[in-house]
Amino acid sequence: MTRPADIVPFNIGETVASYCSRVAAACGYENGRKFATQHGFRFRGLAVGNEDDLGEFASLLGASRESLSRGVVLTKDRITSLSGVEFSYSMAHRRRLRFCPACVLRDEEQGSGRRGHRAYGRMEWLAGPIRVCREHGFMLVELKPHPSPDLAHDFASKLAFEREIIPSLAETAFQMEPDTLQGFVESRMRSGPNGNSWLDAFPMYVVVRLCETVGAVARYGIEVRHSEVSDEGWSECAGTGFDILRGGEKDFKEFLVSLLERFYETASDMGGPSLFGPIYRMLADKSSGDAFEPIREIVRDVVLSEIPLGPGNEFFGPVTERRVHSVYSASRDFRIQPARLRSVLIRSGIVDEAASDRTFNRILVPVETMESVAAEINSALSFKDTAVRLGLDRSKLSSVIECGVLRTFEAATAAKHGSNVNLTVLTTATFRVGDVDDLLRRLDTLPTVEPSSALLPIGPTARKTNSKNGDIIRILLDGGLREVARVTDEVGFASVRLDPNEVRELTKGEDHGCYSFREVQMTIPVSNPVLHSLIEGGHIATVERMNPYKHFRQVVVEPDELERFMRKYVSLNSLAGQQRMTTQSLEARFRRHGIQPEFIASGKKFYSWESVAPAFA
């Protein structure tokens, strides 16, 4: 009697179910199931790796159970093990006939065993991530499942139904290159994990799904849908994802961070789907199971490091710690106006100036840094408290700020960090405690004299000398005043008494050397209406200069201009006085010589010296 093993050989890479189905077909059985039943074992049990059925089949072959091990497919709890490599139920193509038509034709031409039964089902053809026959460069053909339940897992019987179209399938097969994930899967199935790859630590179904999903997001974005990607497209996605992940956890994290950077350019909310799209949905799916937990932990770690989540939030479980704050979250936690907080962060150089164009929940800062900044802001003194502490009223404090003696909190922050950013924040001014105390320390170190009635407080001194309160305080703190006294019943700058005369000399500006209107009137001399008429008529030019004592800009006449006018013109009244004549007599003389006035200003006649000279020759 001929042994089944002598009819067709058990090929390397062949599944046990394929071998049994070929033996059954070669022996004339309608299908593998009937063959198995006839010989006392279950064909389905053989297909899923049942030890009893494998033992009976090995006995029928006259071979050891171990001789079948290389072709055993194990299925348990919807996980299928192919050559010891675990795939999910959907990744192991058990029900459909999946093969390379060129390999099938070559098997029949060159294989050993009984003709018509030489083509065999490869273990690797069952693995979904293996999409291309590496030998022929053809995409594997996958036909619809045969409707008969008796033909489940029966490679030879199902192939017999399609035998006529196999040549045409080989002619029309789609040519494509295997992706890099396929190479990883093939290597794992043929020789096991080498232990050198981060991905070796995960079951293959985790690796495959993660690579495909990451690749799909990398190529098509987080809005990609499974149905929108073709078979060829999934091969490209798998290869792209594998190339990203083969570098290990670090590269995976960098990819996730890049998605978050892209997210911050949008107006989406901070939910998982908005951050990572199908990557999040894959991990959130309950069917993913515990094997994906290390991946969830990586994603969670990235999110907590990059997104302002804290206690009370959820992301793959309750969030128990906060790593980063947004301006928005910090403003709520520390009760700070968000615009002020953003301004301080920018002025401090903690975030760049471009943050002024981003929304508050998209400006992120490490939690320790944000807590430090918030504590500094909240410790600042209000405008009112600062005024009381310094012994100044509101107007004097405003003058001190205007003169640069004391900076607001934001301005002091910018100066400390060398920032020249100019941001307008509509908020009440506050001040650093250290800056306020520093002013008081500087005041306390000044040498003083005994108070006297001649020494006045800062406010009256400023009014008497037409000076700004801030300028006086600046000169005072710089040690520029000798006559400084302190009274004991006042605090801060309210206790200071100064000599107005000394202050006036130190606060006066540079003497402009020009004539005031009063001085011009006395020099020419003319009345006030006449002088204004001369100026308005363009006969005397004026300029604006800063009054050295009163510290405001005043209209004056330069000496050269006044000298020019007086050399060229003279009024009738002035000339009559010089000649000891009445104006009527002088005018009569001018009429006799035909001399006319050059112009009349506010009723007063003016003559040029040149024109009146003949009248006195």
PDB file of N, CA, C and O in Angstrom, residues 213-280:
ATOM      1  N   THR A 213      -0.818  52.127  10.913  1.00  0.00           N
ATOM      2  CA  THR A 213      -1.550  53.310  11.365  1.00  0.00           C
ATOM      3  C   THR A 213      -0.645  54.539  11.383  1.00  0.00           C
ATOM      4  O   THR A 213      -1.038  55.624  10.932  1.00  0.00           O
ATOM      5  N   VAL A 214       0.554  54.375  11.912  1.00  0.00           N
ATOM      6  CA  VAL A 214       1.504  55.490  11.927  1.00  0.00           C
ATOM      7  C   VAL A 214       1.825  55.927  10.498  1.00  0.00           C
ATOM      8  O   VAL A 214       1.872  57.121  10.184  1.00  0.00           O
ATOM      9  N   GLY A 215       2.038  54.951   9.609  1.00  0.00           N
ATOM     10  CA  GLY A 215       2.334  55.275   8.217  1.00  0.00           C
ATOM     11  C   GLY A 215       1.187  55.983   7.528  1.00  0.00           C
ATOM     12  O   GLY A 215       1.396  56.915   6.736  1.00  0.00           O
ATOM     13  N   ALA A 216      -0.045  55.548   7.824  1.00  0.00           N
ATOM     14  CA  ALA A 216      -1.213  56.189   7.216  1.00  0.00           C
ATOM     15  C   ALA A 216      -1.324  57.644   7.661  1.00  0.00           C
ATOM     16  O   ALA A 216      -1.605  58.542   6.857  1.00  0.00           O
ATOM     17  N   VAL A 217      -1.070  57.898   8.949  1.00  0.00           N
ATOM     18  CA  VAL A 217      -1.122  59.275   9.456  1.00  0.00           C
ATOM     19  C   VAL A 217       0.007  60.105   8.848  1.00  0.00           C
ATOM     20  O   VAL A 217      -0.189  61.267   8.480  1.00  0.00           O
ATOM     21  N   ALA A 218       1.194  59.500   8.746  1.00  0.00           N
ATOM     22  CA  ALA A 218       2.337  60.225   8.186  1.00  0.00           C
ATOM     23  C   ALA A 218       2.091  60.605   6.724  1.00  0.00           C
ATOM     24  O   ALA A 218       2.487  61.683   6.284  1.00  0.00           O
ATOM     25  N   ARG A 219       1.423  59.724   5.985  1.00  0.00           N
ATOM     26  CA  ARG A 219       1.227  59.956   4.555  1.00  0.00           C
ATOM     27  C   ARG A 219      -0.034  60.757   4.246  1.00  0.00           C
ATOM     28  O   ARG A 219      -0.057  61.558   3.312  1.00  0.00           O
ATOM     29  N   TYR A 220      -1.093  60.544   5.020  1.00  0.00           N
ATOM     30  CA  TYR A 220      -2.381  61.138   4.675  1.00  0.00           C
ATOM     31  C   TYR A 220      -2.939  62.090   5.727  1.00  0.00           C
ATOM     32  O   TYR A 220      -3.959  62.729   5.495  1.00  0.00           O
ATOM     33  N   GLY A 221      -2.309  62.159   6.902  1.00  0.00           N
ATOM     34  CA  GLY A 221      -2.805  63.044   7.946  1.00  0.00           C
ATOM     35  C   GLY A 221      -3.759  62.349   8.897  1.00  0.00           C
ATOM     36  O   GLY A 221      -4.201  61.217   8.650  1.00  0.00           O
ATOM     37  N   ILE A 222      -4.114  63.044   9.978  1.00  0.00           N
ATOM     38  CA  ILE A 222      -4.909  62.399  11.023  1.00  0.00           C
ATOM     39  C   ILE A 222      -6.368  62.233  10.625  1.00  0.00           C
ATOM     40  O   ILE A 222      -7.127  61.556  11.324  1.00  0.00           O
ATOM     41  N   GLU A 223      -6.790  62.817   9.503  1.00  0.00           N
ATOM     42  CA  GLU A 223      -8.172  62.657   9.064  1.00  0.00           C
ATOM     43  C   GLU A 223      -8.353  61.432   8.169  1.00  0.00           C
ATOM     44  O   GLU A 223      -9.454  61.172   7.699  1.00  0.00           O
ATOM     45  N   VAL A 224      -7.302  60.652   7.947  1.00  0.00           N
ATOM     46  CA  VAL A 224      -7.373  59.511   7.036  1.00  0.00           C
ATOM     47  C   VAL A 224      -8.387  58.483   7.537  1.00  0.00           C
ATOM     48  O   VAL A 224      -8.545  58.268   8.736  1.00  0.00           O
ATOM     49  N   ARG A 225      -9.075  57.847   6.592  1.00  0.00           N
ATOM     50  CA  ARG A 225     -10.017  56.777   6.902  1.00  0.00           C
ATOM     51  C   ARG A 225      -9.555  55.508   6.193  1.00  0.00           C
ATOM     52  O   ARG A 225      -9.037  55.558   5.076  1.00  0.00           O
ATOM     53  N   HIS A 226      -9.771  54.377   6.854  1.00  0.00           N
ATOM     54  CA  HIS A 226      -9.287  53.096   6.342  1.00  0.00           C
ATOM     55  C   HIS A 226      -9.785  52.833   4.929  1.00  0.00           C
ATOM     56  O   HIS A 226      -9.038  52.370   4.051  1.00  0.00           O
ATOM     57  N   SER A 227     -11.042  53.137   4.687  1.00  0.00           N
ATOM     58  CA  SER A 227     -11.645  52.830   3.384  1.00  0.00           C
ATOM     59  C   SER A 227     -11.066  53.681   2.256  1.00  0.00           C
ATOM     60  O   SER A 227     -11.238  53.344   1.078  1.00  0.00           O
ATOM     61  N   GLU A 228     -10.394  54.756   2.603  1.00  0.00           N
ATOM     62  CA  GLU A 228      -9.859  55.649   1.581  1.00  0.00           C
ATOM     63  C   GLU A 228      -8.511  55.190   1.045  1.00  0.00           C
ATOM     64  O   GLU A 228      -8.008  55.752   0.069  1.00  0.00           O
ATOM     65  N   VAL A 229      -7.905  54.181   1.671  1.00  0.00           N
ATOM     66  CA  VAL A 229      -6.564  53.742   1.286  1.00  0.00           C
ATOM     67  C   VAL A 229      -6.658  52.430   0.514  1.00  0.00           C
ATOM     68  O   VAL A 229      -7.301  51.475   0.959  1.00  0.00           O
ATOM     69  N   SER A 230      -6.004  52.345  -0.651  1.00  0.00           N
ATOM     70  CA  SER A 230      -6.012  51.139  -1.471  1.00  0.00           C
ATOM     71  C   SER A 230      -5.067  50.094  -0.880  1.00  0.00           C
ATOM     72  O   SER A 230      -4.302  50.367   0.051  1.00  0.00           O
ATOM     73  N   ASP A 231      -5.111  48.875  -1.462  1.00  0.00           N
ATOM     74  CA  ASP A 231      -4.195  47.822  -1.016  1.00  0.00           C
ATOM     75  C   ASP A 231      -2.743  48.247  -1.218  1.00  0.00           C
ATOM     76  O   ASP A 231      -1.895  48.024  -0.345  1.00  0.00           O
ATOM     77  N   GLU A 232      -2.483  48.845  -2.382  1.00  0.00           N
ATOM     78  CA  GLU A 232      -1.123  49.319  -2.625  1.00  0.00           C
ATOM     79  C   GLU A 232      -0.764  50.433  -1.648  1.00  0.00           C
ATOM     80  O   GLU A 232       0.368  50.527  -1.164  1.00  0.00           O
ATOM     81  N   GLY A 233      -1.765  51.278  -1.347  1.00  0.00           N
ATOM     82  CA  GLY A 233      -1.533  52.361  -0.401  1.00  0.00           C
ATOM     83  C   GLY A 233      -1.205  51.860   0.995  1.00  0.00           C
ATOM     84  O   GLY A 233      -0.342  52.418   1.674  1.00  0.00           O
ATOM     85  N   TRP A 234      -1.840  50.758   1.415  1.00  0.00           N
ATOM     86  CA  TRP A 234      -1.552  50.210   2.736  1.00  0.00           C
ATOM     87  C   TRP A 234      -0.146  49.636   2.795  1.00  0.00           C
ATOM     88  O   TRP A 234       0.507  49.674   3.839  1.00  0.00           O
ATOM     89  N   SER A 235       0.333  49.116   1.676  1.00  0.00           N
ATOM     90  CA  SER A 235       1.715  48.640   1.640  1.00  0.00           C
ATOM     91  C   SER A 235       2.667  49.826   1.845  1.00  0.00           C
ATOM     92  O   SER A 235       3.641  49.742   2.596  1.00  0.00           O
ATOM     93  N   GLU A 236       2.363  50.940   1.176  1.00  0.00           N
ATOM     94  CA  GLU A 236       3.198  52.129   1.343  1.00  0.00           C
ATOM     95  C   GLU A 236       3.127  52.644   2.780  1.00  0.00           C
ATOM     96  O   GLU A 236       4.142  53.053   3.361  1.00  0.00           O
ATOM     97  N   CYS A 237       1.919  52.627   3.354  1.00  0.00           N
ATOM     98  CA  CYS A 237       1.761  53.072   4.747  1.00  0.00           C
ATOM     99  C   CYS A 237       2.559  52.184   5.699  1.00  0.00           C
ATOM    100  O   CYS A 237       3.223  52.667   6.625  1.00  0.00           O
ATOM    101  N   ALA A 238       2.478  50.858   5.454  1.00  0.00           N
ATOM    102  CA  ALA A 238       3.190  49.921   6.324  1.00  0.00           C
ATOM    103  C   ALA A 238       4.686  50.177   6.283  1.00  0.00           C
ATOM    104  O   ALA A 238       5.365  50.196   7.322  1.00  0.00           O
ATOM    105  N   GLY A 239       5.199  50.386   5.072  1.00  0.00           N
ATOM    106  CA  GLY A 239       6.632  50.656   4.938  1.00  0.00           C
ATOM    107  C   GLY A 239       7.024  51.975   5.576  1.00  0.00           C
ATOM    108  O   GLY A 239       8.048  52.071   6.269  1.00  0.00           O
ATOM    109  N   THR A 240       6.208  53.008   5.377  1.00  0.00           N
ATOM    110  CA  THR A 240       6.491  54.321   5.974  1.00  0.00           C
ATOM    111  C   THR A 240       6.487  54.229   7.491  1.00  0.00           C
ATOM    112  O   THR A 240       7.380  54.755   8.167  1.00  0.00           O
ATOM    113  N   GLY A 241       5.462  53.563   8.026  1.00  0.00           N
ATOM    114  CA  GLY A 241       5.377  53.423   9.480  1.00  0.00           C
ATOM    115  C   GLY A 241       6.541  52.638  10.043  1.00  0.00           C
ATOM    116  O   GLY A 241       7.097  53.003  11.093  1.00  0.00           O
ATOM    117  N   PHE A 242       6.918  51.565   9.371  1.00  0.00           N
ATOM    118  CA  PHE A 242       8.047  50.761   9.856  1.00  0.00           C
ATOM    119  C   PHE A 242       9.337  51.575   9.839  1.00  0.00           C
ATOM    120  O   PHE A 242      10.151  51.486  10.771  1.00  0.00           O
ATOM    121  N   ASP A 243       9.530  52.357   8.781  1.00  0.00           N
ATOM    122  CA  ASP A 243      10.745  53.167   8.691  1.00  0.00           C
ATOM    123  C   ASP A 243      10.802  54.202   9.823  1.00  0.00           C
ATOM    124  O   ASP A 243      11.890  54.555  10.285  1.00  0.00           O
ATOM    125  N   ILE A 244       9.633  54.691  10.258  1.00  0.00           N
ATOM    126  CA  ILE A 244       9.604  55.628  11.379  1.00  0.00           C
ATOM    127  C   ILE A 244       9.904  54.913  12.684  1.00  0.00           C
ATOM    128  O   ILE A 244      10.679  55.400  13.518  1.00  0.00           O
ATOM    129  N   LEU A 245       9.319  53.718  12.870  1.00  0.00           N
ATOM    130  CA  LEU A 245       9.380  53.027  14.158  1.00  0.00           C
ATOM    131  C   LEU A 245      10.611  52.155  14.336  1.00  0.00           C
ATOM    132  O   LEU A 245      10.944  51.780  15.467  1.00  0.00           O
ATOM    133  N   ARG A 246      11.285  51.842  13.241  1.00  0.00           N
ATOM    134  CA  ARG A 246      12.439  50.955  13.372  1.00  0.00           C
ATOM    135  C   ARG A 246      13.552  51.609  14.209  1.00  0.00           C
ATOM    136  O   ARG A 246      14.398  50.922  14.772  1.00  0.00           O
ATOM    137  N   GLY A 247      13.503  52.956  14.291  1.00  0.00           N
ATOM    138  CA  GLY A 247      14.501  53.653  15.091  1.00  0.00           C
ATOM    139  C   GLY A 247      14.252  53.552  16.582  1.00  0.00           C
ATOM    140  O   GLY A 247      15.088  53.970  17.378  1.00  0.00           O
ATOM    141  N   GLY A 248      13.101  53.020  16.974  1.00  0.00           N
ATOM    142  CA  GLY A 248      12.839  52.799  18.383  1.00  0.00           C
ATOM    143  C   GLY A 248      11.905  53.813  19.002  1.00  0.00           C
ATOM    144  O   GLY A 248      11.291  54.656  18.324  1.00  0.00           O
ATOM    145  N   GLU A 249      11.802  53.739  20.298  1.00  0.00           N
ATOM    146  CA  GLU A 249      10.870  54.574  21.052  1.00  0.00           C
ATOM    147  C   GLU A 249      11.151  56.062  20.845  1.00  0.00           C
ATOM    148  O   GLU A 249      10.225  56.870  20.753  1.00  0.00           O
ATOM    149  N   LYS A 250      12.409  56.441  20.781  1.00  0.00           N
ATOM    150  CA  LYS A 250      12.771  57.856  20.613  1.00  0.00           C
ATOM    151  C   LYS A 250      12.176  58.414  19.326  1.00  0.00           C
ATOM    152  O   LYS A 250      11.584  59.498  19.320  1.00  0.00           O
ATOM    153  N   ASP A 251      12.333  57.658  18.220  1.00  0.00           N
ATOM    154  CA  ASP A 251      11.807  58.133  16.944  1.00  0.00           C
ATOM    155  C   ASP A 251      10.283  58.168  16.954  1.00  0.00           C
ATOM    156  O   ASP A 251       9.663  59.058  16.349  1.00  0.00           O
ATOM    157  N   PHE A 252       9.662  57.215  17.638  1.00  0.00           N
ATOM    158  CA  PHE A 252       8.208  57.203  17.747  1.00  0.00           C
ATOM    159  C   PHE A 252       7.738  58.452  18.492  1.00  0.00           C
ATOM    160  O   PHE A 252       6.784  59.118  18.081  1.00  0.00           O
ATOM    161  N   LYS A 253       8.410  58.780  19.579  1.00  0.00           N
ATOM    162  CA  LYS A 253       8.032  59.964  20.338  1.00  0.00           C
ATOM    163  C   LYS A 253       8.211  61.235  19.509  1.00  0.00           C
ATOM    164  O   LYS A 253       7.389  62.151  19.563  1.00  0.00           O
ATOM    165  N   GLU A 254       9.286  61.299  18.753  1.00  0.00           N
ATOM    166  CA  GLU A 254       9.514  62.475  17.916  1.00  0.00           C
ATOM    167  C   GLU A 254       8.402  62.630  16.881  1.00  0.00           C
ATOM    168  O   GLU A 254       7.964  63.743  16.568  1.00  0.00           O
ATOM    169  N   PHE A 255       7.932  61.496  16.352  1.00  0.00           N
ATOM    170  CA  PHE A 255       6.829  61.547  15.392  1.00  0.00           C
ATOM    171  C   PHE A 255       5.568  62.066  16.063  1.00  0.00           C
ATOM    172  O   PHE A 255       4.846  62.919  15.517  1.00  0.00           O
ATOM    173  N   LEU A 256       5.281  61.587  17.265  1.00  0.00           N
ATOM    174  CA  LEU A 256       4.093  62.044  17.987  1.00  0.00           C
ATOM    175  C   LEU A 256       4.179  63.533  18.284  1.00  0.00           C
ATOM    176  O   LEU A 256       3.188  64.268  18.154  1.00  0.00           O
ATOM    177  N   VAL A 257       5.361  63.988  18.683  1.00  0.00           N
ATOM    178  CA  VAL A 257       5.542  65.414  18.961  1.00  0.00           C
ATOM    179  C   VAL A 257       5.313  66.237  17.694  1.00  0.00           C
ATOM    180  O   VAL A 257       4.734  67.328  17.736  1.00  0.00           O
ATOM    181  N   SER A 258       5.751  65.708  16.548  1.00  0.00           N
ATOM    182  CA  SER A 258       5.538  66.434  15.294  1.00  0.00           C
ATOM    183  C   SER A 258       4.054  66.584  14.989  1.00  0.00           C
ATOM    184  O   SER A 258       3.624  67.593  14.422  1.00  0.00           O
ATOM    185  N   LEU A 259       3.253  65.584  15.370  1.00  0.00           N
ATOM    186  CA  LEU A 259       1.808  65.693  15.185  1.00  0.00           C
ATOM    187  C   LEU A 259       1.247  66.792  16.088  1.00  0.00           C
ATOM    188  O   LEU A 259       0.343  67.526  15.684  1.00  0.00           O
ATOM    189  N   LEU A 260       1.782  66.896  17.292  1.00  0.00           N
ATOM    190  CA  LEU A 260       1.307  67.922  18.209  1.00  0.00           C
ATOM    191  C   LEU A 260       1.695  69.307  17.715  1.00  0.00           C
ATOM    192  O   LEU A 260       0.930  70.262  17.857  1.00  0.00           O
ATOM    193  N   GLU A 261       2.870  69.434  17.125  1.00  0.00           N
ATOM    194  CA  GLU A 261       3.286  70.725  16.579  1.00  0.00           C
ATOM    195  C   GLU A 261       2.346  71.145  15.454  1.00  0.00           C
ATOM    196  O   GLU A 261       1.994  72.313  15.315  1.00  0.00           O
ATOM    197  N   ARG A 262       1.936  70.173  14.638  1.00  0.00           N
ATOM    198  CA  ARG A 262       0.988  70.459  13.570  1.00  0.00           C
ATOM    199  C   ARG A 262      -0.371  70.841  14.167  1.00  0.00           C
ATOM    200  O   ARG A 262      -1.068  71.719  13.668  1.00  0.00           O
ATOM    201  N   PHE A 263      -0.722  70.183  15.255  1.00  0.00           N
ATOM    202  CA  PHE A 263      -1.999  70.459  15.923  1.00  0.00           C
ATOM    203  C   PHE A 263      -2.062  71.893  16.415  1.00  0.00           C
ATOM    204  O   PHE A 263      -3.103  72.548  16.334  1.00  0.00           O
ATOM    205  N   TYR A 264      -0.937  72.427  16.910  1.00  0.00           N
ATOM    206  CA  TYR A 264      -0.945  73.765  17.479  1.00  0.00           C
ATOM    207  C   TYR A 264      -1.142  74.840  16.421  1.00  0.00           C
ATOM    208  O   TYR A 264      -1.383  75.995  16.750  1.00  0.00           O
ATOM    209  N   GLU A 265      -1.050  74.467  15.157  1.00  0.00           N
ATOM    210  CA  GLU A 265      -1.315  75.429  14.091  1.00  0.00           C
ATOM    211  C   GLU A 265      -2.786  75.468  13.725  1.00  0.00           C
ATOM    212  O   GLU A 265      -3.203  76.232  12.866  1.00  0.00           O
ATOM    213  N   THR A 266      -3.597  74.608  14.342  1.00  0.00           N
ATOM    214  CA  THR A 266      -5.018  74.533  14.050  1.00  0.00           C
ATOM    215  C   THR A 266      -5.802  75.088  15.229  1.00  0.00           C
ATOM    216  O   THR A 266      -5.252  75.475  16.244  1.00  0.00           O
ATOM    217  N   ALA A 267      -7.123  75.094  15.073  1.00  0.00           N
ATOM    218  CA  ALA A 267      -7.996  75.564  16.156  1.00  0.00           C
ATOM    219  C   ALA A 267      -8.748  74.396  16.784  1.00  0.00           C
ATOM    220  O   ALA A 267      -9.761  74.591  17.441  1.00  0.00           O
ATOM    221  N   SER A 268      -8.259  73.168  16.591  1.00  0.00           N
ATOM    222  CA  SER A 268      -8.948  71.999  17.124  1.00  0.00           C
ATOM    223  C   SER A 268      -8.852  71.949  18.637  1.00  0.00           C
ATOM    224  O   SER A 268      -7.995  72.583  19.247  1.00  0.00           O
ATOM    225  N   ASP A 269      -9.772  71.160  19.242  1.00  0.00           N
ATOM    226  CA  ASP A 269      -9.681  70.986  20.684  1.00  0.00           C
ATOM    227  C   ASP A 269      -8.559  70.006  21.000  1.00  0.00           C
ATOM    228  O   ASP A 269      -7.860  69.518  20.109  1.00  0.00           O
ATOM    229  N   MET A 270      -8.380  69.684  22.280  1.00  0.00           N
ATOM    230  CA  MET A 270      -7.246  68.864  22.698  1.00  0.00           C
ATOM    231  C   MET A 270      -7.640  67.414  22.962  1.00  0.00           C
ATOM    232  O   MET A 270      -6.973  66.723  23.711  1.00  0.00           O
ATOM    233  N   GLY A 271      -8.717  66.945  22.368  1.00  0.00           N
ATOM    234  CA  GLY A 271      -9.098  65.555  22.528  1.00  0.00           C
ATOM    235  C   GLY A 271      -8.148  64.635  21.775  1.00  0.00           C
ATOM    236  O   GLY A 271      -7.471  65.040  20.828  1.00  0.00           O
ATOM    237  N   GLY A 272      -8.110  63.372  22.200  1.00  0.00           N
ATOM    238  CA  GLY A 272      -7.206  62.403  21.574  1.00  0.00           C
ATOM    239  C   GLY A 272      -7.337  62.309  20.070  1.00  0.00           C
ATOM    240  O   GLY A 272      -6.333  62.342  19.344  1.00  0.00           O
ATOM    241  N   PRO A 273      -8.557  62.202  19.506  1.00  0.00           N
ATOM    242  CA  PRO A 273      -8.687  62.130  18.045  1.00  0.00           C
ATOM    243  C   PRO A 273      -8.141  63.372  17.341  1.00  0.00           C
ATOM    244  O   PRO A 273      -7.613  63.275  16.235  1.00  0.00           O
ATOM    245  N   SER A 274      -8.288  64.534  17.968  1.00  0.00           N
ATOM    246  CA  SER A 274      -7.768  65.756  17.346  1.00  0.00           C
ATOM    247  C   SER A 274      -6.252  65.807  17.377  1.00  0.00           C
ATOM    248  O   SER A 274      -5.634  66.493  16.573  1.00  0.00           O
ATOM    249  N   LEU A 275      -5.651  65.080  18.324  1.00  0.00           N
ATOM    250  CA  LEU A 275      -4.203  65.075  18.441  1.00  0.00           C
ATOM    251  C   LEU A 275      -3.563  64.053  17.510  1.00  0.00           C
ATOM    252  O   LEU A 275      -2.602  64.354  16.806  1.00  0.00           O
ATOM    253  N   PHE A 276      -4.101  62.831  17.518  1.00  0.00           N
ATOM    254  CA  PHE A 276      -3.423  61.724  16.826  1.00  0.00           C
ATOM    255  C   PHE A 276      -4.315  60.949  15.858  1.00  0.00           C
ATOM    256  O   PHE A 276      -3.846  60.016  15.220  1.00  0.00           O
ATOM    257  N   GLY A 277      -5.587  61.314  15.740  1.00  0.00           N
ATOM    258  CA  GLY A 277      -6.459  60.667  14.774  1.00  0.00           C
ATOM    259  C   GLY A 277      -6.557  59.168  14.982  1.00  0.00           C
ATOM    260  O   GLY A 277      -6.848  58.684  16.080  1.00  0.00           O
ATOM    261  N   PRO A 278      -6.312  58.376  13.921  1.00  0.00           N
ATOM    262  CA  PRO A 278      -6.473  56.923  14.018  1.00  0.00           C
ATOM    263  C   PRO A 278      -5.502  56.251  14.990  1.00  0.00           C
ATOM    264  O   PRO A 278      -5.780  55.158  15.472  1.00  0.00           O
ATOM    265  N   ILE A 279      -4.376  56.883  15.287  1.00  0.00           N
ATOM    266  CA  ILE A 279      -3.458  56.310  16.286  1.00  0.00           C
ATOM    267  C   ILE A 279      -4.158  56.264  17.640  1.00  0.00           C
ATOM    268  O   ILE A 279      -4.124  55.252  18.349  1.00  0.00           O
ATOM    269  N   TYR A 280      -4.824  57.361  17.978  1.00  0.00           N
ATOM    270  CA  TYR A 280      -5.555  57.385  19.256  1.00  0.00           C
ATOM    271  C   TYR A 280      -6.710  56.397  19.228  1.00  0.00           C
ATOM    272  O   TYR A 280      -6.922  55.660  20.199  1.00  0.00           O
TER     273      TYR A 280
END
